[in-house]
Short mmCIF file of C-alpha atoms and ligand atoms in Angstrom, two decimals:
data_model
loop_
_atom_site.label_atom_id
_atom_site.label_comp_id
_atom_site.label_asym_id
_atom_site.label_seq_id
_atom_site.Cartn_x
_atom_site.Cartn_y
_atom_site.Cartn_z
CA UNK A 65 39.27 146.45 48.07
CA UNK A 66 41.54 144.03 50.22
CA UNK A 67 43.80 144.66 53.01
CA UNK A 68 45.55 141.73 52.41
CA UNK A 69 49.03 142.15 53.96
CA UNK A 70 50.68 138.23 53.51
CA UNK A 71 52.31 139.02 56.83
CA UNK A 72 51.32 135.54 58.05
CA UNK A 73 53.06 133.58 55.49
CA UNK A 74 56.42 135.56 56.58
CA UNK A 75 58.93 134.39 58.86
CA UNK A 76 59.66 137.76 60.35
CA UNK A 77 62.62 136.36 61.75
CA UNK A 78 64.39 135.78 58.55
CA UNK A 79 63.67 139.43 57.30
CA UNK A 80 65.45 142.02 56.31
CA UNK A 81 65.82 140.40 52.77
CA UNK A 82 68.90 140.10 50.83
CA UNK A 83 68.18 141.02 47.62
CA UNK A 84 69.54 144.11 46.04
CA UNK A 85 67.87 147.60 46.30
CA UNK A 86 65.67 147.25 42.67
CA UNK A 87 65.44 144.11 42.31
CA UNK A 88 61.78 142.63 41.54
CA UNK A 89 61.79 139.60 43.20
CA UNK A 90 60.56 141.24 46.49
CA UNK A 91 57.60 142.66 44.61
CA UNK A 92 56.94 139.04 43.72
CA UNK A 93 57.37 137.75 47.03
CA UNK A 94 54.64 140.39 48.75
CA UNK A 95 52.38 139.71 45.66
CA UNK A 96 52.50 135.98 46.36
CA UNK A 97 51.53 136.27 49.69
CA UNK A 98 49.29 138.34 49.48
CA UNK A 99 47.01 136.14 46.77
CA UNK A 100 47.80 133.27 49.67
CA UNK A 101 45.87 135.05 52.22
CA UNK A 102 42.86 136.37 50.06
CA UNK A 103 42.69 132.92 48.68
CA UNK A 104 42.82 131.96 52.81
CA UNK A 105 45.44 129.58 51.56
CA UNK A 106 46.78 127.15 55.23
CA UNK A 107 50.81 127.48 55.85
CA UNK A 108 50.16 123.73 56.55
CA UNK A 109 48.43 122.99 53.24
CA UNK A 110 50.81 125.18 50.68
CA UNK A 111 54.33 124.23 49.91
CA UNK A 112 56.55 126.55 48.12
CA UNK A 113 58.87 124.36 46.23
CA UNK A 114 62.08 126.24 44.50
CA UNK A 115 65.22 126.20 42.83
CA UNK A 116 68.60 127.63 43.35
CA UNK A 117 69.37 131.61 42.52
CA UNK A 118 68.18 134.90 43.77
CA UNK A 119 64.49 133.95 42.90
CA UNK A 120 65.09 130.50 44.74
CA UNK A 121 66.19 132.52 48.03
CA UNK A 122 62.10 133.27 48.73
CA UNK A 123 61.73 129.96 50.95
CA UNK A 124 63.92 131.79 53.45
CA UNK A 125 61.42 134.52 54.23
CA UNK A 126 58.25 132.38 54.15
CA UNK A 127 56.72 130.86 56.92
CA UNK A 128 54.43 127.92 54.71
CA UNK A 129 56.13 124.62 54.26
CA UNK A 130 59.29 124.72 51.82
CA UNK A 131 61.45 122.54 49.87
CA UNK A 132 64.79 124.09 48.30
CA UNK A 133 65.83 121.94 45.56
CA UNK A 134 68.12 121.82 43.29
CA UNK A 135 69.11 124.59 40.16
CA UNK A 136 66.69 123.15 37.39
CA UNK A 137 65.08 120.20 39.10
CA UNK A 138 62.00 122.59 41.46
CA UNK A 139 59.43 120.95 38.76
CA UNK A 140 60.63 117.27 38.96
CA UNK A 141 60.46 118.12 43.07
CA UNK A 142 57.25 119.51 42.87
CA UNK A 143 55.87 117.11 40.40
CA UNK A 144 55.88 113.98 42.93
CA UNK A 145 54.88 116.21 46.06
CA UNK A 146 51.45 116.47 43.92
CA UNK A 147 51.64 113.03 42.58
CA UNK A 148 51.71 111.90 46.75
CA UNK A 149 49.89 115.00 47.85
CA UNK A 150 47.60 116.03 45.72
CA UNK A 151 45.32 117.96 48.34
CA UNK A 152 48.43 120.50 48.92
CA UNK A 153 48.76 123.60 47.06
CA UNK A 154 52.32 123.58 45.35
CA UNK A 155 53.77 126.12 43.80
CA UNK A 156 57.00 126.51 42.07
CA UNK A 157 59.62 129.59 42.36
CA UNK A 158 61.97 129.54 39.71
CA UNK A 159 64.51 132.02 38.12
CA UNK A 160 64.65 132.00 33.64
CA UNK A 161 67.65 129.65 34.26
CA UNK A 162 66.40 126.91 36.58
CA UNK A 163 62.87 126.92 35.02
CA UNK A 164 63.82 127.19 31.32
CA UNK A 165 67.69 126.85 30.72
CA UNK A 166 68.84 124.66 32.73
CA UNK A 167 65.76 122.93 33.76
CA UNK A 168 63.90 123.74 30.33
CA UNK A 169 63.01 120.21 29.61
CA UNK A 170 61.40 119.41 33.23
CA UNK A 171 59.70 122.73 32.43
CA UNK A 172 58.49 121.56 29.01
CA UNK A 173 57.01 117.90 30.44
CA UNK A 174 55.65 119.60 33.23
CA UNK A 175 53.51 121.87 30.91
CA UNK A 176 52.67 119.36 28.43
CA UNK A 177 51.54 116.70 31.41
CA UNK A 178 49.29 119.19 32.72
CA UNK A 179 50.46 118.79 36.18
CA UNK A 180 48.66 120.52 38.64
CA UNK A 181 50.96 123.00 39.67
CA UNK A 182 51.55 126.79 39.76
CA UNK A 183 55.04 127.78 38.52
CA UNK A 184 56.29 131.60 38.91
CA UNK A 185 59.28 132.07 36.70
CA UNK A 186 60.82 135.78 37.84
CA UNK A 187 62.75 136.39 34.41
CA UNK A 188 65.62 138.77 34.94
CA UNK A 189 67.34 137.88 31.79
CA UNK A 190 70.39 136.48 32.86
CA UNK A 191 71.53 134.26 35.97
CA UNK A 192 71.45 136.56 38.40
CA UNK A 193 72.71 134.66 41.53
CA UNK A 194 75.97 134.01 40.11
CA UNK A 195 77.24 136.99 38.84
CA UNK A 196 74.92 137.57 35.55
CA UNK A 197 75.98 135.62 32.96
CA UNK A 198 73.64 135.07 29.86
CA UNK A 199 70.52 132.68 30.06
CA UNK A 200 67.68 131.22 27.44
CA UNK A 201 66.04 134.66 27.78
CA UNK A 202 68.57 136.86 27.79
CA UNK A 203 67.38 139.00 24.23
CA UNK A 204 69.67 138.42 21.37
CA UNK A 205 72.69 141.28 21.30
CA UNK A 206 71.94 142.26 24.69
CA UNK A 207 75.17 142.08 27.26
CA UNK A 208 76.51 139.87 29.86
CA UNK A 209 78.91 138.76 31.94
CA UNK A 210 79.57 135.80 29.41
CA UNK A 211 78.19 137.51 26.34
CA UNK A 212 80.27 141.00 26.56
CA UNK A 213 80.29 141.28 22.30
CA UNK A 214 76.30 140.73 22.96
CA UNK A 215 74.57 137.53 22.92
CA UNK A 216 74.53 135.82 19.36
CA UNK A 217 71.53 133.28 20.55
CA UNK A 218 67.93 133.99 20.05
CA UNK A 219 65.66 134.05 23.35
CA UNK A 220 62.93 132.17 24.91
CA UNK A 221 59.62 133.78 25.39
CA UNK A 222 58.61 131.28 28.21
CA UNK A 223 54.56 131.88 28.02
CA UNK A 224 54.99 131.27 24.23
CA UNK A 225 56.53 128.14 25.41
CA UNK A 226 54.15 126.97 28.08
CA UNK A 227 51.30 127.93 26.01
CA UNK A 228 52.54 124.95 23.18
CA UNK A 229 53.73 122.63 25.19
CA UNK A 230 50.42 122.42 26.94
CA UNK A 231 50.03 124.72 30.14
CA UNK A 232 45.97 125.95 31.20
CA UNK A 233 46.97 129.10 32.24
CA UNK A 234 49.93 131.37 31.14
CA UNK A 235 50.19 134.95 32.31
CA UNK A 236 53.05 137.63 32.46
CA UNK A 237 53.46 140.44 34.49
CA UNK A 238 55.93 143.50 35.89
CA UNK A 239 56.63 144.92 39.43
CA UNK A 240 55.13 147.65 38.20
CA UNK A 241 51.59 146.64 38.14
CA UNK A 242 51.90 144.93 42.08
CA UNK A 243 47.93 144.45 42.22
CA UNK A 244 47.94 142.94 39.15
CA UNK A 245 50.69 140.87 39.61
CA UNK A 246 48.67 139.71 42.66
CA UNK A 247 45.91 138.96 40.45
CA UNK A 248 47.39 137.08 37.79
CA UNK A 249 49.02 134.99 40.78
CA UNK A 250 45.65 134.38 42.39
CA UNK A 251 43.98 132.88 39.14
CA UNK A 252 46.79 131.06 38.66
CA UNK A 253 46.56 129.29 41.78
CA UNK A 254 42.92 128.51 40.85
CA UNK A 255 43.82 127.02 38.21
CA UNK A 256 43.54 123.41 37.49
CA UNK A 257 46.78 121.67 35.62
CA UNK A 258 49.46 123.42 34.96
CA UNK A 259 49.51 127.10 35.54
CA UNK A 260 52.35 129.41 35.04
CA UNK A 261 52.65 133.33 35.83
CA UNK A 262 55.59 134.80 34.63
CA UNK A 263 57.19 138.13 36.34
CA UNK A 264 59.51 140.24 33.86
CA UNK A 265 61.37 141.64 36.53
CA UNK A 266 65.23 143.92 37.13
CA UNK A 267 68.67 143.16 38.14
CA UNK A 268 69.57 146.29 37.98
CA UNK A 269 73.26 145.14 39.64
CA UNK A 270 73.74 142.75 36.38
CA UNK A 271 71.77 142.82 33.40
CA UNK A 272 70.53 146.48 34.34
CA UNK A 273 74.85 147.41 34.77
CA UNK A 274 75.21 145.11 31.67
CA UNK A 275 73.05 146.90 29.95
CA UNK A 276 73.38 150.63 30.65
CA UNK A 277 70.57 150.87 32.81
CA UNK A 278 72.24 150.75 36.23
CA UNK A 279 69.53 152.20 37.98
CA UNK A 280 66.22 150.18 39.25
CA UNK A 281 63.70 152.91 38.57
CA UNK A 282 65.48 152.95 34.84
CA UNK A 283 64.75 149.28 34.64
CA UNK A 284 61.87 149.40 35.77
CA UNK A 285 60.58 151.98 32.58
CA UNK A 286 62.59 149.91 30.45
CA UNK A 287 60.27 147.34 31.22
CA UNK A 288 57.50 149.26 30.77
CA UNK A 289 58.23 150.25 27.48
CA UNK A 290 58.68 146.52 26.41
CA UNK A 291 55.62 145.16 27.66
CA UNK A 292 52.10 146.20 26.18
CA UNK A 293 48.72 144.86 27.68
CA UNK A 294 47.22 141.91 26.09
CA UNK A 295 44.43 143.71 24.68
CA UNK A 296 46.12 146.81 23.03
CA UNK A 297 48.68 143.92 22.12
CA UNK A 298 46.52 141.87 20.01
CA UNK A 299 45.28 144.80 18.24
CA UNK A 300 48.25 145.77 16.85
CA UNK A 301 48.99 144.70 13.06
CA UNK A 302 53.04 144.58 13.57
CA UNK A 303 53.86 143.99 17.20
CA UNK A 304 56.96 146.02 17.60
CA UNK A 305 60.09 143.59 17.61
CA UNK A 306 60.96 142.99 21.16
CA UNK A 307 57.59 144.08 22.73
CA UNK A 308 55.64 141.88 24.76
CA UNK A 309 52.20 141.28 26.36
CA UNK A 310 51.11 141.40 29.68
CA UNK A 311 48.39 140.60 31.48
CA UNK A 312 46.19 136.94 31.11
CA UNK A 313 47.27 134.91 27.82
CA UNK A 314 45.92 131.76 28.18
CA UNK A 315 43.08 130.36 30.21
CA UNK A 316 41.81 126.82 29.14
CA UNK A 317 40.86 123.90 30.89
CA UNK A 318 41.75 120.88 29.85
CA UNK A 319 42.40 117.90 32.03
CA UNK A 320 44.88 117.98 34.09
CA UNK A 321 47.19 114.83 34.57
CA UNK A 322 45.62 112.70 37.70
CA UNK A 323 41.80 113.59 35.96
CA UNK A 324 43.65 111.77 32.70
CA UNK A 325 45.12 109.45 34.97
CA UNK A 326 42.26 108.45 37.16
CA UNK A 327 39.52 108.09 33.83
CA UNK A 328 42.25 105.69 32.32
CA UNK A 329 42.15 103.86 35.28
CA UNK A 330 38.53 103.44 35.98
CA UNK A 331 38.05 102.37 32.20
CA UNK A 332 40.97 99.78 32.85
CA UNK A 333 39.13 98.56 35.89
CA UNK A 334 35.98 98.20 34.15
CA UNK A 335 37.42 96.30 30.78
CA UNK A 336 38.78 93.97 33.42
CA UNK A 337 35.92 93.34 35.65
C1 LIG B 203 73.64 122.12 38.70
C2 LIG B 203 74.08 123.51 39.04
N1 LIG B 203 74.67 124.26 38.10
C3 LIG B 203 75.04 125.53 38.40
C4 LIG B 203 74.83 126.04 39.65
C5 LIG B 203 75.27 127.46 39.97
N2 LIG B 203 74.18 128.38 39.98
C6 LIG B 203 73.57 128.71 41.14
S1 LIG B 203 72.38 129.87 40.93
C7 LIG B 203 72.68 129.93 39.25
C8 LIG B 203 71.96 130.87 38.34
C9 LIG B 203 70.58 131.23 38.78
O1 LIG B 203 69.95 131.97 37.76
P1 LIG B 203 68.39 132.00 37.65
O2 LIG B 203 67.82 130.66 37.75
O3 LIG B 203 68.03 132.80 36.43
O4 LIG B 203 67.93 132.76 38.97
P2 LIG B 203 68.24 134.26 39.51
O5 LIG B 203 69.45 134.14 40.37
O6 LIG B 203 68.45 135.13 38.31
O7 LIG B 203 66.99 134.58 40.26
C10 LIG B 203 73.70 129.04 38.89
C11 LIG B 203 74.21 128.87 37.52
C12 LIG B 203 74.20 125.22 40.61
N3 LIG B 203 73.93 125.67 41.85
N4 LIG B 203 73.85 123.96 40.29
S1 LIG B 204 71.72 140.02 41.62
FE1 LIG B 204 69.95 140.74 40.41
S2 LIG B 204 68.34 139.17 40.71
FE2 LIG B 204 69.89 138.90 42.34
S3 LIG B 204 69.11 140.09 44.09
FE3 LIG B 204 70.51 141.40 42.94
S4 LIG B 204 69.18 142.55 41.50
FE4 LIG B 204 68.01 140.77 42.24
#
């Protein structure tokens, strides 16, 4: 079993954190970290590229290179620190608004280029940053701070998504299952092409107060009453509307973009020559 504590890819200075008591993103954050150091992932070789919102706060507490973008642009910012760079490891933080509501199409390309990258999409279900107002996930008839008769618009399942529009690897996992979480993140990261590892997680302060589930621990068995492993999943003959699987969903390997890139090339070269 590993000890693996992530402590080097802190900045200790920066902690406490300032998310809310509950709230998964922390439980994220240590998973993250921790796959970094079993995976003997450099501070100098890993960039953590991510977006605006609660979930795009994490650069703050890490000690690895960072970029904070923009809300909805981390992929395009990620996408040509790999095009220039492609020895670094990047991986992309986003909230379910910057990675598919605002940013949904860079999200979309970014799967169906097969760029090398590792996104981790914390999902919430609402904006959480700003006061929780509704999102692309945010379940149909569930409340917000914009949707308080319940939201009329259907919601995105964002590893149904990835998984069409192209991505390698597509996993989704709670806070509750930490080592998992850890594990998910890890194969993720080994991943060639696009790789995405999504983290159903709770605001208990917005969507949880939204919601009537003000407390984290209710969240959290909320969530586990929603999601279903993978395997029990696919047995079932009716998955239960609004039930979900965790665990590894997809796990191919087709080319990723500079493999495509680089063959086209050297054919183009040849012809020539
Ligand atoms: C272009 C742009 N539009 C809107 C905002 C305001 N804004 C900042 S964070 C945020 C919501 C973040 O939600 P999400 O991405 O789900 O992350 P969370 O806070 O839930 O982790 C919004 C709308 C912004 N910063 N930039
Ligand atoms: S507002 Fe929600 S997402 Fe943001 S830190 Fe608080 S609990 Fe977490």
């Amino acid at each position: 079993m590993s000890h693996a504590t992530g402590i080097e890819y802190l900045n200790r200075e920066a902690l406490p954190h300032t998310w809310c008591p509950g709230c998964g993103i922390g439980v994220m954050m240590g998973a993250m970290v921790r796959a970094f150091e079993e995976l003997a992932y450099k501070n100098t070789d890993t960039v953590v590229v991510t977006g605006i919102g609660c979930t795009g706060k994490v650069d703050d507490f890490l000690s690895t290179n960072g970029l904070h973008t923009t809300h909805g642009r981390a992929l395009a910012y990620a996408t040509g620190i790999k095009a220039f760079k492609p020895n670094l490891h990047v991986v992309v933080l986003m909230g379910d608004g910057d990675s598919v509501t605002i940013g949904g199409n860079h999200f979309i390309h970014a799967a169906r280029r097969n760029i090398d990258l590792t996104a981790i999409v914390v999902n919430n279900f609402n904006y959480g940053m700003t006061g929780g107002q509704v999102s692309g996930t945010t379940p149909g008839g569930s409340y917000t701070s914009t949707t308080v008769w319940g939201n009329p618009e259907r919601d995105f399942d964002i590893c149904a998504l990835a998984e069409t529009a192209g991505a390698n690897y597509v996993a989704r996992e709670t806070p509750l299952n930490g080592w998992d979480l850890k594990e998910r993140i890890k194969e993720a990261l080994e991943k060639k092409g696009f790789s995405l590892v999504e983290v159903f997680s709770p605001c208990p302060t917005h969507f949880g107060k939204n919601n009537k589930v003000k407390q984290g621990p209710a969240m959290l068995h909320w969530l586990k009453e929603k999601c279903i492993p993978v395997e029990a999943y696919r047995r079932l003959a009716t998955p239960g509307k609004g039930c979900f699987p965790i665990g590894k969903l997809v796990d191919r390997n087709d080319p990723d973009f500079n493999t495509r890139y680089e063959a086209l090339r050297v054919l183009a070269t040849a012809k020539k020559g």
